[in-house]
XYZ file of C-alpha atoms in Angstrom:
178
model
C 3.076 27.261 12.795
C 3.901 29.990 10.430
C 5.745 28.628 7.129
C 8.838 29.897 8.419
C 9.277 28.335 11.237
C 7.794 25.807 9.651
C 10.855 25.537 7.156
C 13.487 27.120 9.933
C 13.423 23.521 11.633
C 15.136 21.421 8.747
C 18.646 20.925 9.209
C 21.766 19.887 6.517
C 23.771 17.060 6.666
C 26.824 17.113 4.735
C 27.666 13.984 2.589
C 30.627 13.417 4.877
C 28.288 13.223 7.863
C 26.000 10.970 5.711
C 28.728 8.335 4.837
C 30.698 7.791 8.568
C 27.099 7.022 9.601
C 25.327 4.505 7.428
C 21.834 3.913 7.192
C 20.569 0.673 8.247
C 19.713 -1.402 4.973
C 16.568 -1.737 3.543
C 15.123 -5.072 2.657
C 13.024 -6.020 0.230
C 9.380 -6.958 0.393
C 9.093 -8.138 -2.783
C 12.790 -8.578 -4.617
C 14.264 -7.654 -6.667
C 12.396 -4.278 -7.282
C 9.718 -3.240 -3.818
C 11.698 -2.100 -0.893
C 10.707 -1.287 2.578
C 9.477 2.023 3.329
C 9.639 2.806 -0.531
C 6.463 3.730 -2.726
C 5.025 2.524 -5.901
C 2.642 2.857 -8.419
C 1.160 0.760 -11.210
C 0.292 2.682 -14.106
C -1.572 0.745 -17.487
C -4.737 1.583 -18.819
C -8.223 0.578 -17.660
C -8.713 -3.076 -18.059
C -4.766 -4.202 -18.312
C -4.665 -6.227 -15.008
C -3.680 -3.319 -12.276
C -5.603 -5.152 -9.777
C -4.963 -8.487 -10.625
C -0.918 -7.698 -9.986
C -1.564 -5.806 -7.069
C -3.551 -8.711 -5.319
C -0.931 -11.168 -6.714
C 1.707 -8.946 -4.862
C -0.256 -8.909 -1.631
C -0.782 -13.157 -1.926
C 2.787 -13.350 -2.878
C 4.269 -10.844 0.330
C 1.425 -12.642 2.547
C 3.074 -15.933 1.941
C 6.737 -15.199 1.855
C 6.226 -16.794 -2.406
C 7.294 -15.547 -5.818
C 4.811 -13.855 -9.136
C 6.032 -12.025 -11.951
C 9.627 -13.159 -10.734
C 9.633 -10.891 -7.724
C 10.774 -12.839 -4.307
C 9.055 -12.058 -0.773
C 11.922 -13.475 1.323
C 9.073 -14.074 4.228
C 5.718 -14.050 4.778
C 4.869 -10.762 6.073
C 0.886 -8.847 6.904
C -0.603 -7.024 3.934
C -3.491 -4.350 3.925
C -5.009 -4.157 0.376
C -7.507 -1.353 0.330
C -10.197 -1.215 -2.087
C -12.524 1.395 -3.115
C -14.940 -0.092 -6.121
C -14.810 -3.613 -6.274
C -17.735 -6.128 -5.708
C -17.657 -8.415 -2.904
C -18.039 -11.355 -5.270
C -15.477 -10.138 -7.653
C -12.719 -9.918 -4.543
C -13.933 -13.466 -3.803
C -13.116 -14.632 -7.164
C -10.093 -13.011 -7.628
C -8.407 -14.283 -4.657
C -9.343 -17.591 -5.273
C -8.019 -17.796 -8.739
C -5.222 -16.144 -7.853
C -4.269 -17.996 -4.921
C -2.951 -20.948 -6.943
C -1.065 -18.482 -9.470
C 1.847 -17.685 -6.237
C 4.628 -20.480 -5.343
C 3.993 -21.526 -3.151
C -0.043 -22.150 -2.999
C -1.466 -19.868 -0.960
C -2.269 -21.685 2.652
C -4.538 -20.783 4.989
C -1.534 -19.105 7.642
C -1.182 -16.853 4.608
C -4.725 -15.685 4.227
C -4.415 -14.593 7.381
C -2.261 -12.122 6.274
C -4.097 -9.814 3.859
C -6.514 -7.845 5.579
C -9.226 -6.171 3.389
C -10.068 -2.747 3.490
C -12.676 -2.601 0.672
C -15.763 -0.578 0.408
C -17.893 -3.888 -0.615
C -17.084 -5.564 2.623
C -17.389 -2.370 5.243
C -19.947 -1.580 7.899
C -22.619 -0.857 5.467
C -24.020 1.594 8.690
C -20.255 3.957 8.494
C -18.776 5.729 5.838
C -16.208 4.692 3.920
C -12.924 6.152 4.835
C -11.988 9.254 2.038
C -7.818 9.375 2.307
C -8.457 12.785 0.830
C -9.445 13.897 4.190
C -6.820 13.702 7.879
C -10.028 11.586 8.835
C -9.570 8.503 6.306
C -6.025 8.769 6.070
C -6.020 8.564 10.190
C -8.522 5.489 9.652
C -6.026 3.534 6.888
C -2.731 4.015 8.897
C -5.216 2.945 12.277
C -5.858 -0.476 10.054
C -2.355 -0.387 8.876
C -0.569 -0.693 12.295
C -3.699 -2.619 13.798
C -2.698 -5.326 11.097
C 1.032 -4.717 11.326
C 0.991 -4.129 7.344
C 4.394 -4.479 5.678
C 2.975 -3.266 2.491
C -0.255 -1.331 2.044
C -1.799 -1.098 -1.383
C -4.628 1.368 -2.359
C -6.563 0.213 -5.530
C -7.028 2.499 -6.814
C -6.895 6.766 -5.838
C -9.414 8.072 -7.757
C -11.757 6.046 -5.693
C -10.614 5.764 -2.923
C -9.403 9.505 -2.477
C -12.369 12.233 -3.534
C -10.309 15.269 -4.703
C -11.417 18.319 -6.708
C -9.599 17.546 -9.589
C -7.175 14.280 -9.399
C -4.632 16.324 -12.118
C -4.419 19.234 -9.915
C -0.921 18.908 -7.915
C -3.025 21.069 -5.203
C -6.004 18.676 -5.163
C -3.941 15.439 -5.132
C -1.257 16.827 -2.345
C -2.766 15.663 1.027
C -2.867 12.155 -0.553
C 0.706 12.334 -1.702
C 1.729 13.214 1.423
C 0.296 10.303 3.098
C 2.095 8.172 0.560
């Protein structure tokens, strides 16, 4: 497809048309800030606890619970994709964090958190690289199969091989996925 043809398929909508046909309201995955169909990024120095916050969010969403004053209104499925943590670390963190959400994390809730983790993946297969169309297809298929309302990628630098993660062109395929 030529670049010109790609852009000629775009169309404009007037503000009047938009206001006449309001979109369906977006629900919250975690109130008051994480809405359905939105992307968010946790950023902090190494060792600050980003993975623990992300895991706590997964548990709260799966249980319909609350963490850090953020509330999930209903239990939903979560796909947690981890690119670096050892299986024993995943185990220990999920056990300890399961007590940090309100209400406490139950067996039924545990069934709603699905792990796509490098260390739990079949060792005879290669782990999906989110920097490639094939890796992205694997992630999207897992999200579809698990009916994930929330997909957590922990972390992009371990899940996507790009030549220069600070280069906008190199990271564009991953940003398009998100």
